[in-house]
């Protein structure tokens, strides 16, 4: 990534935090563009990503198998705090050195994956709950190369669906491309 990971995370973070804060309790059982996740499931997944990628910045092992419920009292405030910790964790340039012992990939890729989840899942949650979402343009632009690099493996593992070429006049072309390359339908919930 040509821009420091922490700068991109700092640009993306408040936009996703605003969406998370805007999710009401009565929306937790709504479907999302991630077909395996309801809103509550996606929030818990994103929470786990934010927490685990703090440890990955420090080159520590993380646990993905456990699926804790993060949506107890004060979860919106806790999410904002954890996102702040994520940005701080990636602010030391040494976090981008070497290979992640926990993931077996170069550290800059790991930082990019945190940015990708924060950005794309921000969109997922926004459209699922009827909120506006304007991702950080600099983050979206930087994520294209990462998605291209990770795409084939991510599709084999079921992390991304197949790319969907969907013209979407209501969204910026960069965002549309990012969403379709991760297998999302930018016109969700409508069928393309």
PDB file of C-alpha atoms in Angstrom:
ATOM      1  CA  UNK A   1       0.000   0.000   0.000  1.00  0.00           C
ATOM      2  CA  UNK A   2       1.405   3.338  -0.998  1.00  0.00           C
ATOM      3  CA  UNK A   3      -0.222   5.201   1.889  1.00  0.00           C
ATOM      4  CA  UNK A   4       0.548   4.246   5.477  1.00  0.00           C
ATOM      5  CA  UNK A   5      -1.957   1.635   6.679  1.00  0.00           C
ATOM      6  CA  UNK A   6      -2.765   3.578   9.841  1.00  0.00           C
ATOM      7  CA  UNK A   7      -3.604   6.707   7.819  1.00  0.00           C
ATOM      8  CA  UNK A   8      -6.019   4.724   5.667  1.00  0.00           C
ATOM      9  CA  UNK A   9      -7.548   3.049   8.711  1.00  0.00           C
ATOM     10  CA  UNK A  10      -7.910   6.459  10.367  1.00  0.00           C
ATOM     11  CA  UNK A  11      -9.736   7.761   7.287  1.00  0.00           C
ATOM     12  CA  UNK A  12     -12.025   4.731   7.059  1.00  0.00           C
ATOM     13  CA  UNK A  13     -12.699   4.243  10.771  1.00  0.00           C
ATOM     14  CA  UNK A  14     -15.091   7.098  11.602  1.00  0.00           C
ATOM     15  CA  UNK A  15     -17.253   6.305   8.595  1.00  0.00           C
ATOM     16  CA  UNK A  16     -17.790   2.718   9.703  1.00  0.00           C
ATOM     17  CA  UNK A  17     -18.133   3.717  13.356  1.00  0.00           C
ATOM     18  CA  UNK A  18     -20.950   6.100  12.340  1.00  0.00           C
ATOM     19  CA  UNK A  19     -22.745   3.263  10.553  1.00  0.00           C
ATOM     20  CA  UNK A  20     -22.350   0.933  13.529  1.00  0.00           C
ATOM     21  CA  UNK A  21     -23.667   3.641  15.857  1.00  0.00           C
ATOM     22  CA  UNK A  22     -26.660   4.029  13.543  1.00  0.00           C
ATOM     23  CA  UNK A  23     -27.720   0.378  13.798  1.00  0.00           C
ATOM     24  CA  UNK A  24     -30.787   0.148  16.012  1.00  0.00           C
ATOM     25  CA  UNK A  25     -31.545  -2.873  18.168  1.00  0.00           C
ATOM     26  CA  UNK A  26     -34.609  -3.690  16.069  1.00  0.00           C
ATOM     27  CA  UNK A  27     -32.378  -4.045  12.985  1.00  0.00           C
ATOM     28  CA  UNK A  28     -30.122  -6.769  14.396  1.00  0.00           C
ATOM     29  CA  UNK A  29     -32.047  -9.582  12.706  1.00  0.00           C
ATOM     30  CA  UNK A  30     -32.132  -8.022   9.233  1.00  0.00           C
ATOM     31  CA  UNK A  31     -30.345  -9.752   6.334  1.00  0.00           C
ATOM     32  CA  UNK A  32     -27.114  -8.318   4.925  1.00  0.00           C
ATOM     33  CA  UNK A  33     -25.311  -8.571   1.565  1.00  0.00           C
ATOM     34  CA  UNK A  34     -23.180 -11.256   3.276  1.00  0.00           C
ATOM     35  CA  UNK A  35     -25.677 -14.069   2.808  1.00  0.00           C
ATOM     36  CA  UNK A  36     -24.436 -16.054   5.819  1.00  0.00           C
ATOM     37  CA  UNK A  37     -24.820 -13.100   8.185  1.00  0.00           C
ATOM     38  CA  UNK A  38     -27.685 -11.220   9.731  1.00  0.00           C
ATOM     39  CA  UNK A  39     -26.817  -7.714  10.963  1.00  0.00           C
ATOM     40  CA  UNK A  40     -25.977  -9.045  14.456  1.00  0.00           C
ATOM     41  CA  UNK A  41     -23.696 -11.731  12.982  1.00  0.00           C
ATOM     42  CA  UNK A  42     -21.897  -9.229  10.783  1.00  0.00           C
ATOM     43  CA  UNK A  43     -21.441  -6.825  13.702  1.00  0.00           C
ATOM     44  CA  UNK A  44     -19.933  -9.629  15.792  1.00  0.00           C
ATOM     45  CA  UNK A  45     -17.682 -10.638  12.891  1.00  0.00           C
ATOM     46  CA  UNK A  46     -16.504  -7.065  12.362  1.00  0.00           C
ATOM     47  CA  UNK A  47     -15.916  -6.670  16.101  1.00  0.00           C
ATOM     48  CA  UNK A  48     -13.782  -9.829  16.057  1.00  0.00           C
ATOM     49  CA  UNK A  49     -11.857  -8.553  13.027  1.00  0.00           C
ATOM     50  CA  UNK A  50     -11.153  -5.227  14.718  1.00  0.00           C
ATOM     51  CA  UNK A  51      -9.927  -6.909  17.909  1.00  0.00           C
ATOM     52  CA  UNK A  52      -7.913  -9.680  16.218  1.00  0.00           C
ATOM     53  CA  UNK A  53      -6.185  -7.368  13.775  1.00  0.00           C
ATOM     54  CA  UNK A  54      -4.854  -5.371  16.717  1.00  0.00           C
ATOM     55  CA  UNK A  55      -2.977  -8.504  17.779  1.00  0.00           C
ATOM     56  CA  UNK A  56      -1.957  -9.237  14.195  1.00  0.00           C
ATOM     57  CA  UNK A  57      -0.361  -5.771  14.031  1.00  0.00           C
ATOM     58  CA  UNK A  58       1.829  -6.886  16.949  1.00  0.00           C
ATOM     59  CA  UNK A  59       2.568 -10.184  15.119  1.00  0.00           C
ATOM     60  CA  UNK A  60       0.720 -12.238  17.748  1.00  0.00           C
ATOM     61  CA  UNK A  61      -1.380 -15.325  17.114  1.00  0.00           C
ATOM     62  CA  UNK A  62      -5.148 -14.845  17.059  1.00  0.00           C
ATOM     63  CA  UNK A  63      -8.141 -17.108  17.577  1.00  0.00           C
ATOM     64  CA  UNK A  64     -10.763 -17.129  14.834  1.00  0.00           C
ATOM     65  CA  UNK A  65     -12.702 -20.240  15.866  1.00  0.00           C
ATOM     66  CA  UNK A  66     -14.279 -18.649  18.934  1.00  0.00           C
ATOM     67  CA  UNK A  67     -17.281 -16.507  18.084  1.00  0.00           C
ATOM     68  CA  UNK A  68     -17.923 -14.310  21.127  1.00  0.00           C
ATOM     69  CA  UNK A  69     -21.041 -12.171  21.325  1.00  0.00           C
ATOM     70  CA  UNK A  70     -19.784  -8.582  21.463  1.00  0.00           C
ATOM     71  CA  UNK A  71     -23.229  -7.003  21.445  1.00  0.00           C
ATOM     72  CA  UNK A  72     -23.780  -6.611  25.188  1.00  0.00           C
ATOM     73  CA  UNK A  73     -24.411  -3.327  26.976  1.00  0.00           C
ATOM     74  CA  UNK A  74     -22.522  -0.402  25.480  1.00  0.00           C
ATOM     75  CA  UNK A  75     -21.378  -2.324  22.397  1.00  0.00           C
ATOM     76  CA  UNK A  76     -21.504   0.725  20.111  1.00  0.00           C
ATOM     77  CA  UNK A  77     -19.135   2.664  22.379  1.00  0.00           C
ATOM     78  CA  UNK A  78     -16.866  -0.379  22.764  1.00  0.00           C
ATOM     79  CA  UNK A  79     -16.734  -0.791  18.995  1.00  0.00           C
ATOM     80  CA  UNK A  80     -15.538   2.789  18.604  1.00  0.00           C
ATOM     81  CA  UNK A  81     -12.873   2.257  21.284  1.00  0.00           C
ATOM     82  CA  UNK A  82     -11.659  -0.964  19.637  1.00  0.00           C
ATOM     83  CA  UNK A  83     -11.499   0.693  16.207  1.00  0.00           C
ATOM     84  CA  UNK A  84      -9.376   3.446  17.752  1.00  0.00           C
ATOM     85  CA  UNK A  85      -7.077   0.768  19.166  1.00  0.00           C
ATOM     86  CA  UNK A  86      -6.879  -0.842  15.721  1.00  0.00           C
ATOM     87  CA  UNK A  87      -5.721   2.425  14.142  1.00  0.00           C
ATOM     88  CA  UNK A  88      -3.169   2.924  16.912  1.00  0.00           C
ATOM     89  CA  UNK A  89      -1.921  -0.667  16.643  1.00  0.00           C
ATOM     90  CA  UNK A  90      -1.028  -0.165  12.973  1.00  0.00           C
ATOM     91  CA  UNK A  91       0.543   3.298  13.477  1.00  0.00           C
ATOM     92  CA  UNK A  92       4.044   1.976  14.201  1.00  0.00           C
ATOM     93  CA  UNK A  93       5.857   1.495  10.858  1.00  0.00           C
ATOM     94  CA  UNK A  94       7.412  -1.729  12.207  1.00  0.00           C
ATOM     95  CA  UNK A  95       3.981  -3.385  12.052  1.00  0.00           C
ATOM     96  CA  UNK A  96       4.417  -3.503   8.270  1.00  0.00           C
ATOM     97  CA  UNK A  97       7.701  -5.425   8.440  1.00  0.00           C
ATOM     98  CA  UNK A  98       7.986  -9.146   7.878  1.00  0.00           C
ATOM     99  CA  UNK A  99       5.447 -11.907   7.625  1.00  0.00           C
ATOM    100  CA  UNK A 100       2.520 -12.452   9.963  1.00  0.00           C
ATOM    101  CA  UNK A 101       3.177 -15.531  12.101  1.00  0.00           C
ATOM    102  CA  UNK A 102      -0.559 -15.909  12.620  1.00  0.00           C
ATOM    103  CA  UNK A 103      -1.607 -15.605   8.977  1.00  0.00           C
ATOM    104  CA  UNK A 104       1.512 -16.483   6.959  1.00  0.00           C
ATOM    105  CA  UNK A 105       1.249 -13.401   4.731  1.00  0.00           C
ATOM    106  CA  UNK A 106       3.263 -10.184   4.525  1.00  0.00           C
ATOM    107  CA  UNK A 107       2.285  -7.700   7.214  1.00  0.00           C
ATOM    108  CA  UNK A 108       1.245  -4.996   4.681  1.00  0.00           C
ATOM    109  CA  UNK A 109      -1.316  -7.472   3.294  1.00  0.00           C
ATOM    110  CA  UNK A 110      -2.622  -8.118   6.813  1.00  0.00           C
ATOM    111  CA  UNK A 111      -3.044  -4.392   7.427  1.00  0.00           C
ATOM    112  CA  UNK A 112      -4.827  -4.112   4.083  1.00  0.00           C
ATOM    113  CA  UNK A 113      -7.189  -6.912   5.071  1.00  0.00           C
ATOM    114  CA  UNK A 114      -8.190  -4.966   8.191  1.00  0.00           C
ATOM    115  CA  UNK A 115      -8.872  -1.936   6.004  1.00  0.00           C
ATOM    116  CA  UNK A 116     -10.839  -4.047   3.542  1.00  0.00           C
ATOM    117  CA  UNK A 117     -13.109  -5.502   6.226  1.00  0.00           C
ATOM    118  CA  UNK A 118     -13.649  -2.118   7.851  1.00  0.00           C
ATOM    119  CA  UNK A 119     -14.546  -0.523   4.507  1.00  0.00           C
ATOM    120  CA  UNK A 120     -16.601  -3.227   2.819  1.00  0.00           C
ATOM    121  CA  UNK A 121     -18.438  -4.346   5.945  1.00  0.00           C
ATOM    122  CA  UNK A 122     -19.222  -0.692   6.632  1.00  0.00           C
ATOM    123  CA  UNK A 123     -21.041  -0.683   3.294  1.00  0.00           C
ATOM    124  CA  UNK A 124     -22.694  -4.041   4.053  1.00  0.00           C
ATOM    125  CA  UNK A 125     -24.074  -2.757   7.347  1.00  0.00           C
ATOM    126  CA  UNK A 126     -25.145   0.560   5.865  1.00  0.00           C
ATOM    127  CA  UNK A 127     -27.201  -0.946   3.049  1.00  0.00           C
ATOM    128  CA  UNK A 128     -28.643  -3.607   5.357  1.00  0.00           C
ATOM    129  CA  UNK A 129     -29.898  -0.949   7.771  1.00  0.00           C
ATOM    130  CA  UNK A 130     -30.834   1.771   5.270  1.00  0.00           C
ATOM    131  CA  UNK A 131     -28.057   4.195   6.172  1.00  0.00           C
ATOM    132  CA  UNK A 132     -25.949   6.403   3.927  1.00  0.00           C
ATOM    133  CA  UNK A 133     -22.317   5.385   3.600  1.00  0.00           C
ATOM    134  CA  UNK A 134     -19.511   7.281   1.987  1.00  0.00           C
ATOM    135  CA  UNK A 135     -16.304   5.258   2.340  1.00  0.00           C
ATOM    136  CA  UNK A 136     -12.954   6.996   2.441  1.00  0.00           C
ATOM    137  CA  UNK A 137     -12.019   7.432  -1.250  1.00  0.00           C
ATOM    138  CA  UNK A 138      -8.322   6.978  -0.516  1.00  0.00           C
ATOM    139  CA  UNK A 139      -9.035   3.655   1.181  1.00  0.00           C
ATOM    140  CA  UNK A 140     -11.211   2.412  -1.692  1.00  0.00           C
ATOM    141  CA  UNK A 141      -8.526   3.361  -4.230  1.00  0.00           C
ATOM    142  CA  UNK A 142      -5.805   1.513  -2.269  1.00  0.00           C
ATOM    143  CA  UNK A 143      -7.923  -1.607  -1.827  1.00  0.00           C
ATOM    144  CA  UNK A 144      -8.245  -2.414  -5.537  1.00  0.00           C
ATOM    145  CA  UNK A 145      -4.746  -3.919  -5.813  1.00  0.00           C
ATOM    146  CA  UNK A 146      -5.233  -5.896  -2.600  1.00  0.00           C
ATOM    147  CA  UNK A 147      -8.537  -7.374  -3.772  1.00  0.00           C
ATOM    148  CA  UNK A 148      -6.991  -8.280  -7.111  1.00  0.00           C
ATOM    149  CA  UNK A 149      -4.123 -10.008  -5.312  1.00  0.00           C
ATOM    150  CA  UNK A 150      -6.307 -11.845  -2.771  1.00  0.00           C
ATOM    151  CA  UNK A 151      -9.295 -12.483  -5.031  1.00  0.00           C
ATOM    152  CA  UNK A 152      -8.476 -15.915  -6.494  1.00  0.00           C
ATOM    153  CA  UNK A 153      -7.597 -17.428  -3.110  1.00  0.00           C
ATOM    154  CA  UNK A 154     -10.448 -15.639  -1.341  1.00  0.00           C
ATOM    155  CA  UNK A 155     -12.914 -17.019  -3.880  1.00  0.00           C
ATOM    156  CA  UNK A 156     -11.562 -20.572  -3.474  1.00  0.00           C
ATOM    157  CA  UNK A 157     -11.945 -20.243   0.302  1.00  0.00           C
ATOM    158  CA  UNK A 158     -15.463 -18.835   0.012  1.00  0.00           C
ATOM    159  CA  UNK A 159     -14.481 -15.471   1.499  1.00  0.00           C
ATOM    160  CA  UNK A 160     -15.384 -13.634  -1.737  1.00  0.00           C
ATOM    161  CA  UNK A 161     -18.097 -14.673  -4.146  1.00  0.00           C
ATOM    162  CA  UNK A 162     -17.421 -14.527  -7.878  1.00  0.00           C
ATOM    163  CA  UNK A 163     -17.101 -10.981  -9.261  1.00  0.00           C
ATOM    164  CA  UNK A 164     -20.376  -9.478 -10.352  1.00  0.00           C
ATOM    165  CA  UNK A 165     -20.161  -6.899 -13.149  1.00  0.00           C
ATOM    166  CA  UNK A 166     -23.072  -4.690 -12.156  1.00  0.00           C
ATOM    167  CA  UNK A 167     -23.416  -1.149 -13.490  1.00  0.00           C
ATOM    168  CA  UNK A 168     -24.397   1.088 -10.608  1.00  0.00           C
ATOM    169  CA  UNK A 169     -24.924   4.724 -11.550  1.00  0.00           C
ATOM    170  CA  UNK A 170     -25.703   5.689  -7.931  1.00  0.00           C
ATOM    171  CA  UNK A 171     -22.274   4.717  -6.603  1.00  0.00           C
ATOM    172  CA  UNK A 172     -18.801   5.995  -7.456  1.00  0.00           C
ATOM    173  CA  UNK A 173     -17.072   3.708 -10.002  1.00  0.00           C
ATOM    174  CA  UNK A 174     -14.206   2.886  -7.610  1.00  0.00           C
ATOM    175  CA  UNK A 175     -16.635   1.711  -4.920  1.00  0.00           C
ATOM    176  CA  UNK A 176     -18.725  -0.236  -7.439  1.00  0.00           C
ATOM    177  CA  UNK A 177     -15.586  -2.008  -8.681  1.00  0.00           C
ATOM    178  CA  UNK A 178     -14.456  -2.850  -5.152  1.00  0.00           C
ATOM    179  CA  UNK A 179     -17.866  -4.241  -4.227  1.00  0.00           C
ATOM    180  CA  UNK A 180     -18.240  -6.334  -7.359  1.00  0.00           C
ATOM    181  CA  UNK A 181     -14.709  -7.732  -7.044  1.00  0.00           C
ATOM    182  CA  UNK A 182     -15.570  -8.964  -3.547  1.00  0.00           C
ATOM    183  CA  UNK A 183     -18.694 -10.636  -4.956  1.00  0.00           C
ATOM    184  CA  UNK A 184     -21.205  -8.089  -3.770  1.00  0.00           C
ATOM    185  CA  UNK A 185     -24.188  -6.793  -5.693  1.00  0.00           C
ATOM    186  CA  UNK A 186     -23.952  -2.996  -5.404  1.00  0.00           C
ATOM    187  CA  UNK A 187     -27.712  -2.724  -6.001  1.00  0.00           C
ATOM    188  CA  UNK A 188     -28.452  -5.051  -3.058  1.00  0.00           C
ATOM    189  CA  UNK A 189     -31.100  -6.067  -2.079  1.00  0.00           C
ATOM    190  CA  UNK A 190     -32.368  -5.859  -5.644  1.00  0.00           C
ATOM    191  CA  UNK A 191     -31.302  -8.555  -8.040  1.00  0.00           C
ATOM    192  CA  UNK A 192     -28.889  -7.415 -10.769  1.00  0.00           C
TER     193      UNK A 192
END
